XYZ file of C-alpha atoms in Angstrom:
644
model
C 112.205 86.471 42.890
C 109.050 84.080 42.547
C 108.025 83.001 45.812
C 108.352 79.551 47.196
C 104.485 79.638 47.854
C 103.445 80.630 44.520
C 105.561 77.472 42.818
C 103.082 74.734 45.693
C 100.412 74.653 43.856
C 98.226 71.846 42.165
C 95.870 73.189 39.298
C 94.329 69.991 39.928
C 93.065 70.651 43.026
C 90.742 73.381 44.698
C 91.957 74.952 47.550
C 89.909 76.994 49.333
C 92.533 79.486 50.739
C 92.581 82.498 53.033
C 95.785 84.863 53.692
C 97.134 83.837 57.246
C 98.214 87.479 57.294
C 95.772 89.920 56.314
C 97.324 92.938 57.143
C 100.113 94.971 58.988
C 97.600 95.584 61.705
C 96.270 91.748 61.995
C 96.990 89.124 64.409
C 96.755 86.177 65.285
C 96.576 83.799 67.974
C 97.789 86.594 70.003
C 100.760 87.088 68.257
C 101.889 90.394 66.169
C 101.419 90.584 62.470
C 104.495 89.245 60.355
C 107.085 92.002 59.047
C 106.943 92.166 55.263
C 109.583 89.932 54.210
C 109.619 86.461 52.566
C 110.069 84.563 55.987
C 107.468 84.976 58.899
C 108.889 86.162 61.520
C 107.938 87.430 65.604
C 108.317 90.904 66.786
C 111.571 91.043 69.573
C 108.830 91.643 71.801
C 106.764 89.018 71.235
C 106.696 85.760 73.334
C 109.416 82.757 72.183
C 109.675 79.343 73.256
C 112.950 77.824 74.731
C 114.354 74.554 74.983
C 114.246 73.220 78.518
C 117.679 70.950 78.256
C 118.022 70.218 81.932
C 116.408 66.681 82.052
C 115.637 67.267 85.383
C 112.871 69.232 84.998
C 110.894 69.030 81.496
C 108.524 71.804 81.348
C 107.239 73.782 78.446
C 108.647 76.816 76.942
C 108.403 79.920 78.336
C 108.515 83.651 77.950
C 111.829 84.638 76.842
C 114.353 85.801 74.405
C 115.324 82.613 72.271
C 118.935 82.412 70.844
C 119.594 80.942 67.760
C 122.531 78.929 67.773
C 123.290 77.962 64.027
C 122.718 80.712 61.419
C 120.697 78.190 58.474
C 120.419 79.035 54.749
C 117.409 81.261 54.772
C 114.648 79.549 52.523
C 112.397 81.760 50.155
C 109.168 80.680 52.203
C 105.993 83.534 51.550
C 103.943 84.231 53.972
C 101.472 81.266 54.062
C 98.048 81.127 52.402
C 96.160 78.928 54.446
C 92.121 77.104 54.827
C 91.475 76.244 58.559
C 89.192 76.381 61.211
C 90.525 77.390 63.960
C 89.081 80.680 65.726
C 91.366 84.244 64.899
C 90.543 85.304 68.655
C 93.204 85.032 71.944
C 90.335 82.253 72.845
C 90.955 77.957 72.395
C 88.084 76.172 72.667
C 87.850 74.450 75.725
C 88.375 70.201 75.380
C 87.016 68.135 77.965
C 89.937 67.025 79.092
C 90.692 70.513 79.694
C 86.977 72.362 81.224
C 87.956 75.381 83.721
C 85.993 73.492 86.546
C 87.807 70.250 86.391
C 91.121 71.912 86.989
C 92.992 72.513 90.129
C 94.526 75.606 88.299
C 96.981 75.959 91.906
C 98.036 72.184 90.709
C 98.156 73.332 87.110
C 100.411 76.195 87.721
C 102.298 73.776 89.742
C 102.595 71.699 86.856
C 103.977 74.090 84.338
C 105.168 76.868 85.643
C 107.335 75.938 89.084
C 110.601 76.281 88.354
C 110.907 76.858 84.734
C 112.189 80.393 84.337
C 115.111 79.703 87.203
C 115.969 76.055 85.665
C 116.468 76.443 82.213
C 120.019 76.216 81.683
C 121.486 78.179 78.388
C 122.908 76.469 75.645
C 126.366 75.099 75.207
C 127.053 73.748 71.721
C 129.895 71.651 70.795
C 130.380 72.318 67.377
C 131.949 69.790 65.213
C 134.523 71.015 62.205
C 135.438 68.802 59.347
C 138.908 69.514 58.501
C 141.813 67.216 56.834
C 139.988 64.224 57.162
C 139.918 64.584 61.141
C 136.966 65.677 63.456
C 137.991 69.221 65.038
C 135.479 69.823 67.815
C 135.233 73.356 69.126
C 132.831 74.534 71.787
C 130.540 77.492 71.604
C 129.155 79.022 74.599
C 126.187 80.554 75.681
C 126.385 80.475 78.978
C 125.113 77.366 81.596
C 126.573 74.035 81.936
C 124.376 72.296 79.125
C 125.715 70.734 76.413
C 124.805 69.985 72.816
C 126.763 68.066 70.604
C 126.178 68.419 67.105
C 127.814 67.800 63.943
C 130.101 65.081 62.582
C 130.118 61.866 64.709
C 132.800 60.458 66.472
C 135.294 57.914 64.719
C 135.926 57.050 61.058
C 132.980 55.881 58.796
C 133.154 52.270 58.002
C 133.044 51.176 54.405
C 129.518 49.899 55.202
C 128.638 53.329 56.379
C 130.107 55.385 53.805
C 127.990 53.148 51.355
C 124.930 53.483 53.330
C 125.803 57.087 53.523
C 125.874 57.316 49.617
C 122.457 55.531 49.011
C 120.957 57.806 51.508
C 122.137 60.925 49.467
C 121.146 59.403 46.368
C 117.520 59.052 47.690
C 117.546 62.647 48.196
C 114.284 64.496 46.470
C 115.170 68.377 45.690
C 112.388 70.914 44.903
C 113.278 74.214 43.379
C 117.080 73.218 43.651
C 116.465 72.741 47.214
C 117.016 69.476 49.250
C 113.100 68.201 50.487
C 113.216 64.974 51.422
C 114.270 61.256 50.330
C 112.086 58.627 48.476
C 110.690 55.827 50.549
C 112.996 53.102 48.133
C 115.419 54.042 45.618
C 115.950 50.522 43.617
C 116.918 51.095 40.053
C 115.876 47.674 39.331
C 112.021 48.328 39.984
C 110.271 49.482 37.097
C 107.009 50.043 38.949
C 108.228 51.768 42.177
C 103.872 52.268 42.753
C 104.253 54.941 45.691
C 107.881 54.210 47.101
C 108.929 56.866 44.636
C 107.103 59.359 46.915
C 108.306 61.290 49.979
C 106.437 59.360 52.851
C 106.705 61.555 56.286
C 107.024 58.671 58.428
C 109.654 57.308 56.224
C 111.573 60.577 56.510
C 111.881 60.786 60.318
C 115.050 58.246 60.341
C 116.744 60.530 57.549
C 116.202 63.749 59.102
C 118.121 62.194 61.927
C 120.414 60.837 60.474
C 120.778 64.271 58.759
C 120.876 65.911 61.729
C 123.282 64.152 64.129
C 125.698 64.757 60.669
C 125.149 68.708 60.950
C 123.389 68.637 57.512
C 120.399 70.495 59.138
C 118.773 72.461 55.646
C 116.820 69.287 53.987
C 114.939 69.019 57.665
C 114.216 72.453 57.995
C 112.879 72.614 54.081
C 111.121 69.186 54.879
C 109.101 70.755 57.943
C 107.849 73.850 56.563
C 106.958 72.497 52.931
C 104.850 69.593 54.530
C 103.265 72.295 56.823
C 102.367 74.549 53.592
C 100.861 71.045 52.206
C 98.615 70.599 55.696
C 96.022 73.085 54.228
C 95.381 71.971 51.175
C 92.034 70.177 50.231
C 91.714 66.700 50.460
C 88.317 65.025 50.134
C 87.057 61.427 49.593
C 83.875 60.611 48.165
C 83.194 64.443 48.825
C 83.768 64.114 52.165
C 86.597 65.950 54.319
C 88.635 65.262 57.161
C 89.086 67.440 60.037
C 91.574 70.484 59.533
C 95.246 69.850 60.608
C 95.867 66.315 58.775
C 99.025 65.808 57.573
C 99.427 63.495 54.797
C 101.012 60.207 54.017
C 103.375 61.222 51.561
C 104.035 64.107 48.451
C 105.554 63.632 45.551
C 107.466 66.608 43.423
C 105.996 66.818 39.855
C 106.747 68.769 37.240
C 104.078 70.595 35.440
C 103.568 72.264 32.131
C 102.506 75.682 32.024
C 102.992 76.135 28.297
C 105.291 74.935 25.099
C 108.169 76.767 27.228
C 107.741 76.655 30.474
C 106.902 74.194 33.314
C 107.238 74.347 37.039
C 107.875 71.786 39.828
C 104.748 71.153 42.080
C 104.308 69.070 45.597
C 101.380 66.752 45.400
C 100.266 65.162 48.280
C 98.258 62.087 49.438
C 96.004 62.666 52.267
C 95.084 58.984 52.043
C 92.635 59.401 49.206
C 95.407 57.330 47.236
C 96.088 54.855 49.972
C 95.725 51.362 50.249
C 92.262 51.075 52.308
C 91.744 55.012 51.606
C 93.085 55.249 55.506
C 93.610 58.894 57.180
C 97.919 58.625 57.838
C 97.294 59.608 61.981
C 100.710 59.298 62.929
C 101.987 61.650 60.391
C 101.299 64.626 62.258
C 102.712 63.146 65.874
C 105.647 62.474 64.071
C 106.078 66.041 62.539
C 105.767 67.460 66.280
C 108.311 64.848 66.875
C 110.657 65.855 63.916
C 110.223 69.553 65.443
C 111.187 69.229 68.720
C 114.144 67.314 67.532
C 115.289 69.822 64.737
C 115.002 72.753 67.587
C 117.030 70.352 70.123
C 120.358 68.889 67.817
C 120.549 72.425 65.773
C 119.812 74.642 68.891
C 118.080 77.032 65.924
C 114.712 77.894 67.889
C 114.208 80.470 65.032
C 111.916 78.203 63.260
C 109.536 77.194 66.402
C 108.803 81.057 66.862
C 107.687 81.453 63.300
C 103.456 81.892 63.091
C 103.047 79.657 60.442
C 104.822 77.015 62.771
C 102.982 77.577 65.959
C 99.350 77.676 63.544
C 100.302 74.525 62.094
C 101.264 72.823 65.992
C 98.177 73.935 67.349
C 96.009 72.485 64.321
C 97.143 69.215 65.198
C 96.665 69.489 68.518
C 93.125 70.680 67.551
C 92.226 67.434 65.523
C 94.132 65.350 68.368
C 91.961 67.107 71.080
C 88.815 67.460 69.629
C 85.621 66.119 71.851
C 84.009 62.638 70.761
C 82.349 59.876 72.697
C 85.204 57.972 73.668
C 85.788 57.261 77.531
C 89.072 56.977 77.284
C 92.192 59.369 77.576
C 93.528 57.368 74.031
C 93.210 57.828 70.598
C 90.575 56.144 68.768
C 91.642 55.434 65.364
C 91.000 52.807 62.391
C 92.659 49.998 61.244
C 95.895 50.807 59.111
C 96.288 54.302 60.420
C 100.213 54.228 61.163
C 103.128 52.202 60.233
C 101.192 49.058 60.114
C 98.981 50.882 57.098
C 97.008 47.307 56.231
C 94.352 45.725 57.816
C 96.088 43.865 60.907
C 93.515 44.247 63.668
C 94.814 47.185 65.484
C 91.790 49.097 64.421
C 90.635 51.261 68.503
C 93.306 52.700 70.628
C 96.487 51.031 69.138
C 99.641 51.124 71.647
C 101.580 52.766 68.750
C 99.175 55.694 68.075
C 99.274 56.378 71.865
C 102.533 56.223 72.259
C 103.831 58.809 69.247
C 100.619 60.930 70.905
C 101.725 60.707 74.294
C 105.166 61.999 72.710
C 103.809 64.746 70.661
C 102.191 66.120 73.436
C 105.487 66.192 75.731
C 106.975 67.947 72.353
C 104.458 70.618 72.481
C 103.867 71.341 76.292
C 107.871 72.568 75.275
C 107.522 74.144 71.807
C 104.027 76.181 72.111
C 104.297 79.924 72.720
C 103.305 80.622 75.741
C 100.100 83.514 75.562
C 96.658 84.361 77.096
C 95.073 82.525 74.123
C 97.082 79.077 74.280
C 96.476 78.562 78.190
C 93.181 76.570 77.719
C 95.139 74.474 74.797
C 98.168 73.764 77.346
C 95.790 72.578 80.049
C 94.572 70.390 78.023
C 97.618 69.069 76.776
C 98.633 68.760 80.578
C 95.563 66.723 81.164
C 95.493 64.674 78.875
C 98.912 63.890 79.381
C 97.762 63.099 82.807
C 95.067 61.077 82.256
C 96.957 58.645 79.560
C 100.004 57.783 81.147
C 97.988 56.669 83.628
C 95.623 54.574 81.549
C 98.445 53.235 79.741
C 100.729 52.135 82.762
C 97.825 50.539 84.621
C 95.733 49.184 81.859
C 97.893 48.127 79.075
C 100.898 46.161 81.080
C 101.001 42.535 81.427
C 103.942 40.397 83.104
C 103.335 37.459 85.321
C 101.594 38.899 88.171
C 99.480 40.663 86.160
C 98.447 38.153 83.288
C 97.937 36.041 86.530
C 95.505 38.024 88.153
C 93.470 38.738 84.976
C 93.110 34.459 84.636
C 91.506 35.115 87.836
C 89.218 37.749 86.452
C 85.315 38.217 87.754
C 83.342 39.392 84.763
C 80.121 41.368 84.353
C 80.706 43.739 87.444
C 78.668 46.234 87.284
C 79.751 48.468 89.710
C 82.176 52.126 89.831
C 84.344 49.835 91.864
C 84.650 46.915 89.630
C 88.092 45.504 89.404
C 87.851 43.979 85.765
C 86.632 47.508 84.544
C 86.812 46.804 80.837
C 85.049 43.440 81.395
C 88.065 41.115 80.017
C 87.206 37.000 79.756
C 90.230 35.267 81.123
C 89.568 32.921 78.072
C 91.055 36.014 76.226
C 94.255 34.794 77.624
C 96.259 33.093 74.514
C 97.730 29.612 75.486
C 101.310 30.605 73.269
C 101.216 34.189 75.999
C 101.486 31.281 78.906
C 104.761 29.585 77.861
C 106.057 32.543 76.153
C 106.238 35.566 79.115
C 109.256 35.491 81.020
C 109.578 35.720 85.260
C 111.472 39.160 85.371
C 109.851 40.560 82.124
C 106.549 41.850 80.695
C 104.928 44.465 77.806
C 102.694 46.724 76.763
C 99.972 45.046 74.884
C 98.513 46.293 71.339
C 95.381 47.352 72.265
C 92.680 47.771 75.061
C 89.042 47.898 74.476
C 85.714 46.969 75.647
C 85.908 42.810 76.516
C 88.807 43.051 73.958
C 92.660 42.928 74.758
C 95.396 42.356 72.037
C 98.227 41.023 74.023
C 100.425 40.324 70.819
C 103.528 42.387 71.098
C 104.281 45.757 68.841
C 107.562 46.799 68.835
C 107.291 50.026 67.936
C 104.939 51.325 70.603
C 106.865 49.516 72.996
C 110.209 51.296 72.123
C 108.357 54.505 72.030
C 107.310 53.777 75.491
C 110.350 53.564 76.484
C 111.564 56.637 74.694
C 109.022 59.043 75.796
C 109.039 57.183 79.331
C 105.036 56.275 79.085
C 106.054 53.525 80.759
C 106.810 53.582 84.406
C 111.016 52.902 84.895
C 110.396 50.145 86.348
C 108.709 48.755 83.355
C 110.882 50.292 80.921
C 113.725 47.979 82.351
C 111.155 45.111 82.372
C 110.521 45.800 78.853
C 113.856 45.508 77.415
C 114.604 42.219 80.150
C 111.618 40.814 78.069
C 113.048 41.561 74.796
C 116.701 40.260 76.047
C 115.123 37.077 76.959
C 112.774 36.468 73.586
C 115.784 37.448 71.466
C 115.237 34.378 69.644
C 111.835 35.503 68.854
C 112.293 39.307 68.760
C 115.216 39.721 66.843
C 116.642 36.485 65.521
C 118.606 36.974 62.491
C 117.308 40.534 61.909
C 116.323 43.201 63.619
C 113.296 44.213 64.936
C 109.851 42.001 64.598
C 107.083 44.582 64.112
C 105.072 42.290 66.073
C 104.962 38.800 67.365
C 103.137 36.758 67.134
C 101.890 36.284 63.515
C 98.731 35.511 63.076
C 97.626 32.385 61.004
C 95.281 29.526 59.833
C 91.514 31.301 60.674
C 92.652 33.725 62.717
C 94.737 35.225 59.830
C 91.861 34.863 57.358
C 89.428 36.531 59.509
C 91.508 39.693 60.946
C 93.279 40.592 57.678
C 90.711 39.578 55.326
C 92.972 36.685 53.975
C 95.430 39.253 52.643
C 98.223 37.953 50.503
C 101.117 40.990 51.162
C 100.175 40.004 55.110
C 101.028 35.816 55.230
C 102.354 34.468 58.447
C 105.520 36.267 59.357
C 106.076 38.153 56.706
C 105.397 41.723 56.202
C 103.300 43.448 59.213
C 102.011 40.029 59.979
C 105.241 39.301 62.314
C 108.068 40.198 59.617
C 111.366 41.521 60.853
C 112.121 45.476 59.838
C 115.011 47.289 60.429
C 114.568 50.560 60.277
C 112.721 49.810 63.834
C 116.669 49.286 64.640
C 117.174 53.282 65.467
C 114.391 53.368 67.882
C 115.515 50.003 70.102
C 119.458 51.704 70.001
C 117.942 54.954 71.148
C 115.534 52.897 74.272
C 118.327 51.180 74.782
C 120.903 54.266 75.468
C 118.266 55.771 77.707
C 118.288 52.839 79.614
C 121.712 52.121 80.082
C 121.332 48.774 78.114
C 124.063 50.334 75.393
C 125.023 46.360 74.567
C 121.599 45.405 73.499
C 121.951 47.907 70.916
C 124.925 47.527 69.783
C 124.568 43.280 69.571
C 121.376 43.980 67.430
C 123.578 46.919 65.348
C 126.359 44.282 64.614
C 123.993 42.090 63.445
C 122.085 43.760 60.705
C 125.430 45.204 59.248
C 126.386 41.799 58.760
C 123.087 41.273 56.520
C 122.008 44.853 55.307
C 124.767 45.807 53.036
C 125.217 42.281 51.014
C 120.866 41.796 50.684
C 120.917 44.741 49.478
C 119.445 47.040 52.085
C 116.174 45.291 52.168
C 112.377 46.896 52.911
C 111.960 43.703 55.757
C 112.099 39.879 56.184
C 110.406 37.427 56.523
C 109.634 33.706 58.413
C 109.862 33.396 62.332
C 113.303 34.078 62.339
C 113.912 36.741 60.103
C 116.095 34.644 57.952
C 114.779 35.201 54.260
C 114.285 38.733 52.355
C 110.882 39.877 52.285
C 108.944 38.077 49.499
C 107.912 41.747 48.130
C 110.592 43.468 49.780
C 111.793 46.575 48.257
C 115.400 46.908 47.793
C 117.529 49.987 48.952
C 114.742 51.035 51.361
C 115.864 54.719 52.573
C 114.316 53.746 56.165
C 116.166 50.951 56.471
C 119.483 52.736 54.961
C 118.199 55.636 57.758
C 117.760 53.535 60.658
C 120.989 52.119 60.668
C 122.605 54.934 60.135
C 120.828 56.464 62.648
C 121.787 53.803 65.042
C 125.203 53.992 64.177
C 125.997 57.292 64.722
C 123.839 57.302 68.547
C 126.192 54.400 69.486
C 129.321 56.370 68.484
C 128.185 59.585 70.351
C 125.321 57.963 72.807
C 125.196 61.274 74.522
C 123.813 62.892 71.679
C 120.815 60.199 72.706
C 119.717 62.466 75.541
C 118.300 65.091 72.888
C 115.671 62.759 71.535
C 114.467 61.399 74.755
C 112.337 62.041 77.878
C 112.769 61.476 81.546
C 109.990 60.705 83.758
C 107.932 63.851 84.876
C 106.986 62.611 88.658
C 104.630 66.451 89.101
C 102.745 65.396 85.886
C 102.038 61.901 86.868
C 101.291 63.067 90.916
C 98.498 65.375 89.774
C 94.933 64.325 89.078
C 92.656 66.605 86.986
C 89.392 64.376 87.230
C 87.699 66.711 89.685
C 86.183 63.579 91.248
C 87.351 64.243 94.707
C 84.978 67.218 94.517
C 82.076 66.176 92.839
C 81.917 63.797 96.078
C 80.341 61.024 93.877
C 83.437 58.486 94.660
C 87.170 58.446 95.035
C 88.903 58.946 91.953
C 90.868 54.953 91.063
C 94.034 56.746 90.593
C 95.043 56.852 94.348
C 94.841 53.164 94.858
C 97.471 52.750 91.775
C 99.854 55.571 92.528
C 102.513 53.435 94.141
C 102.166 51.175 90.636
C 102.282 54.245 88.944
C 105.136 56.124 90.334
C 107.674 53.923 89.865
């Protein structure tokens, strides 16, 4: 049988390629040399990761037998050939966030190890049985008290769900007569589908949900490991090439002719060289490590986080996430149209979005890496980092009253360690509409933070994700969604969710987007209404016991969705009109609802795809100021802001 890797291949491109497995005596990253079959596998005596599922205590994986709790389809996936960087030896470079002398390593151990062996709870899945139309539910157990629930959801489908359910399996993309993926929009009616005929990874993450809180689990698992094959594969620009570990924007499957007689089906992948703006997709690999964690978690199958090729591909991205630069801050620095918003909207520096999927893809990883002598320097820096930007986050980027309050009051041009404005804001910075528009018992996360610059325009997305991954403090969390509750109006009016609000217009929109015509007042990114955002508020609003939020907003879009004809987004202030180049039967928005439907009917299948707050994290500081004995480190001062 022809192997899966020997049908991904583009004759257009030049991949410079190297075996990841050389030989039977080989390793690699510490870990044995794969047995000579078709799927990489670890040695029974080789480290595994396991799920943490008590809540109470998140820490990473640890040494131990993993069990895998669903037997999957085996796919035909070689051994991988692969072009990276990354050093062969038990050694990770050391990242500054992560240098041996900046580290308390009795606080680090503290961190990560206390407790994890005697905490981790085994696995108890529910399994749900189709069977004469009703929903048998039968319980297998492993041991522990921990539950998993996955399979069919509770209750009958309505007729709006079993048609959304449809157009979501019609949007299915199959590769080698296996299920892949589903196409961002599947509208017969558009003759020039541009790239929404393409696979977009982003796009994807509401489907693979949706696919597995349904139990269909095999089009996620082929979905993760083909886009992982597709990570090492050239991409250039102008003959110039990003750093190893980039995951792109989207693939498409094409068929190609090898002669008269034959042809063969091929992925081929944009990287951004194809994009709008020629933009890097960041968030594409955050959301992978997202997508990974929450395969392992609803299947219980930790079969595929042990495999080599899976653990290369985590740390790669943790590599390019990590790397040194000259930024001062804990955040990523990234360029305009990087994520979601993928058009020139002003987000361009540390953009709340990017840090909140990277704040979450580091919690995903400090679970899923292997623990070994040559990933400790890469989990202390994970740890660190973490660290470091849930603190900048919670103490920089939140504004309510008190706080918008005390930065009208603002002294500028302080040049001192102990300067109170430390990023040298202008209270003139302040927007007259943020004023009138910021409730008493509310407040946000704004956009973005940098140098004399704050965006305090509000982006959904990161927001939610704040909530989700619990960047934000509890406290604020609840403040977040008060806010939201208050601005319905504005937030949500007749559809579900505003990317961001609010738009911007008259100079200010010519100037930031470059007077772009997709990107008018209120429509599109600039302050349209999408609903595939919907899955994300119902899942921040199940972790925060807020359950009728959700389902108000849910109730309200499958009024609309179904007879508009599952729309892309909307447009005006209110959400009231389909998107003037909407897309029709968008698979996201198809997704998110579904998605949101099925957390509402089983809201404790919610707890999988979430994170509680991780009080030893936030307590311990890594800066190493407090030895250095060159001044206090600014974290004590905030800790009872902080930790709560």
């Amino acid at each position: 049988m022809m192997n899966t890797i020997s049908l991904i291949r583009n004759r257009a491109m030049k991949s410079a390629r190297r075996i990841l497995i050389g030989s039977r005596n080989s390793s690699f990253f510490g870990f044995p040399p794969a047995k000579p079959e078709h799927t990489l596998s670890i040695a029974n005596n080789s480290p595994k990761p396991r799920f943490n599922h008590d809540h109470t205590n998140h820490h990473p994986f640890q040494k131990g037998g993993a069990q895998k709790v669903f037997g999957l389809p085996s796919s035909n996936f070689a051994p991988l050939s692969r072009s990276f960087s990354l050093s062969t030896s038990n050694e990770v470079r050391n990242f500054s966030t992560s240098v041996e002398t900046r580290v308390n390593d009795n606080n680090f151990e503290r961190i990560y190890v206390q407790g994890a062996m005697n905490n981790v709870k085994p696995l108890v899945v529910v399994e749900s049985v189709h069977k004469d139309d009703e929903n048998v539910v039968g319980e297998k157990s492993l041991g522990g008290d921990v539950r998993v629930t996955v399979g069919k959801t509770k209750g009958e489908d309505s007729e709006v769900e079993k048609q959304a359910w449809k157009l979501l399996q019609g949007a299915v993309v199959s590769y080698c007569g296996n299920p892949l993926g589903t196409v961002a929009a599947n509208d017969p009616g558009d003759k020039l589908p541009l790239n929404y005929d393409q696979v977009f990874i982003r796009d994807f993450i509401p489907s693979a949900l949706a696919f597995l809180l349904r139990g269909e689990n095999e089009i996620v698992k082929n979905f993760l490991l083909h886009t992982l094959q597709l990570q090492s594969w050239e991409k250039t620009v102008d003959c110039y090439s990003p750093g190893q570990g980039l995951m792109p924007a989207s693939f498409k499957v094409r068929t190609v002719a090898l002669d008269e007689d034959n042809h063969e089906e091929v992925l081929d992948p944009d990287f951004g060289e194809s994009a709008i703006g020629r933009v890097a997709p960041v968030d594409s690999g955050l959301w992978w490590i997202i997508l990974l964690r929450a395969y392992g978690k609803l299947t219980g199958d930790c079969s595929l986080l042990e495999r080599v090729d899976v653990q290369t591909g985590l740390k790669m991205i943790l590599n390019l996430c990590l790397t040194d630069g000259f930024d001062m801050f804990p955040s990523l620095l990234v360029t305009d149209g990087s994520c979601m918003i993928d058009r020139r909207m002003g987000i361009h520096g540390h953009p709340l979005e990017i840090q909140a999927l990277f704040y979450s893809a580091l919690r995903c990883s400090r679970e899923m890496l292997v623990v070994t002598d040559g990933t400790n320097n890469l989990i202390r820096a994970i740890n660190n980092r973490l660290s470091a930007l849930s603190f900048h986050i919670r103490e920089y980027y939140w504004v309510d009253m008190k706080k918008i309050n005390e930065i009208y009051r603002y002294k500028t041009e302080e040049y001192s360690m102990d300067a109170i404005n430390k990023f040298n804001i202008y209270p003139e910075q302040i927007p007259l509409w943020l004023m009138d528009w910021i409730p008493e018992e509310g407040g946000y996360l704004i956009g973005n933070l940098q140098p004399a610059h704050m965006d305090f325009r509000f982006f959904t997305l990161g927001n939610l994700w704040s909530i989700v991954s619990s960047l934000g403090t509890p406290r604020q969390n609840q403040a977040l969604l008060n806010l939201i509750e208050a601005k319905w109006d504005d937030l949500v009016g007749h559809m579900p969710l505003k990317i961001c609000y609010p738009a911007l217009d008259n100079e200010e929109w010519c100037i930031i987007t470059g007077c772009d015509p997709k990107n008018t007042p209120w429509s599109y990114h600039n302050g349209g209404s999408w609903p595939t955002l919907l899955w994300q508020f119902t899942l921040a609003c199940i972790k925060m016991g807020r359950i009728e939020l959700a389902q108000k907003a849910v109730a309200l879009a499958e009024k609309r969705l179904p007879v508009d004809s599952w729309p892309e987004y909307y447009d005006t202030r209110t959400g009231k009109f389909i998107g003037k180049q909407a897309r029709m039967y968008q698979t996201w928005t198809i997704a998110g609802f579904l998605t949101s439907k099925m957390l509402l009917k089983n809201p404790e299948m919610a707890s999988m795809l979430f994170w509680e707050e991780d009080y030893e994290l936030l307590d311990i500081c890594v800066c190493g100021l407090s030895k250095s004995g060159r001044k206090r480190c600014s974290r004590g001062a905030a800790r009872s802001q902080i930790l709560v």
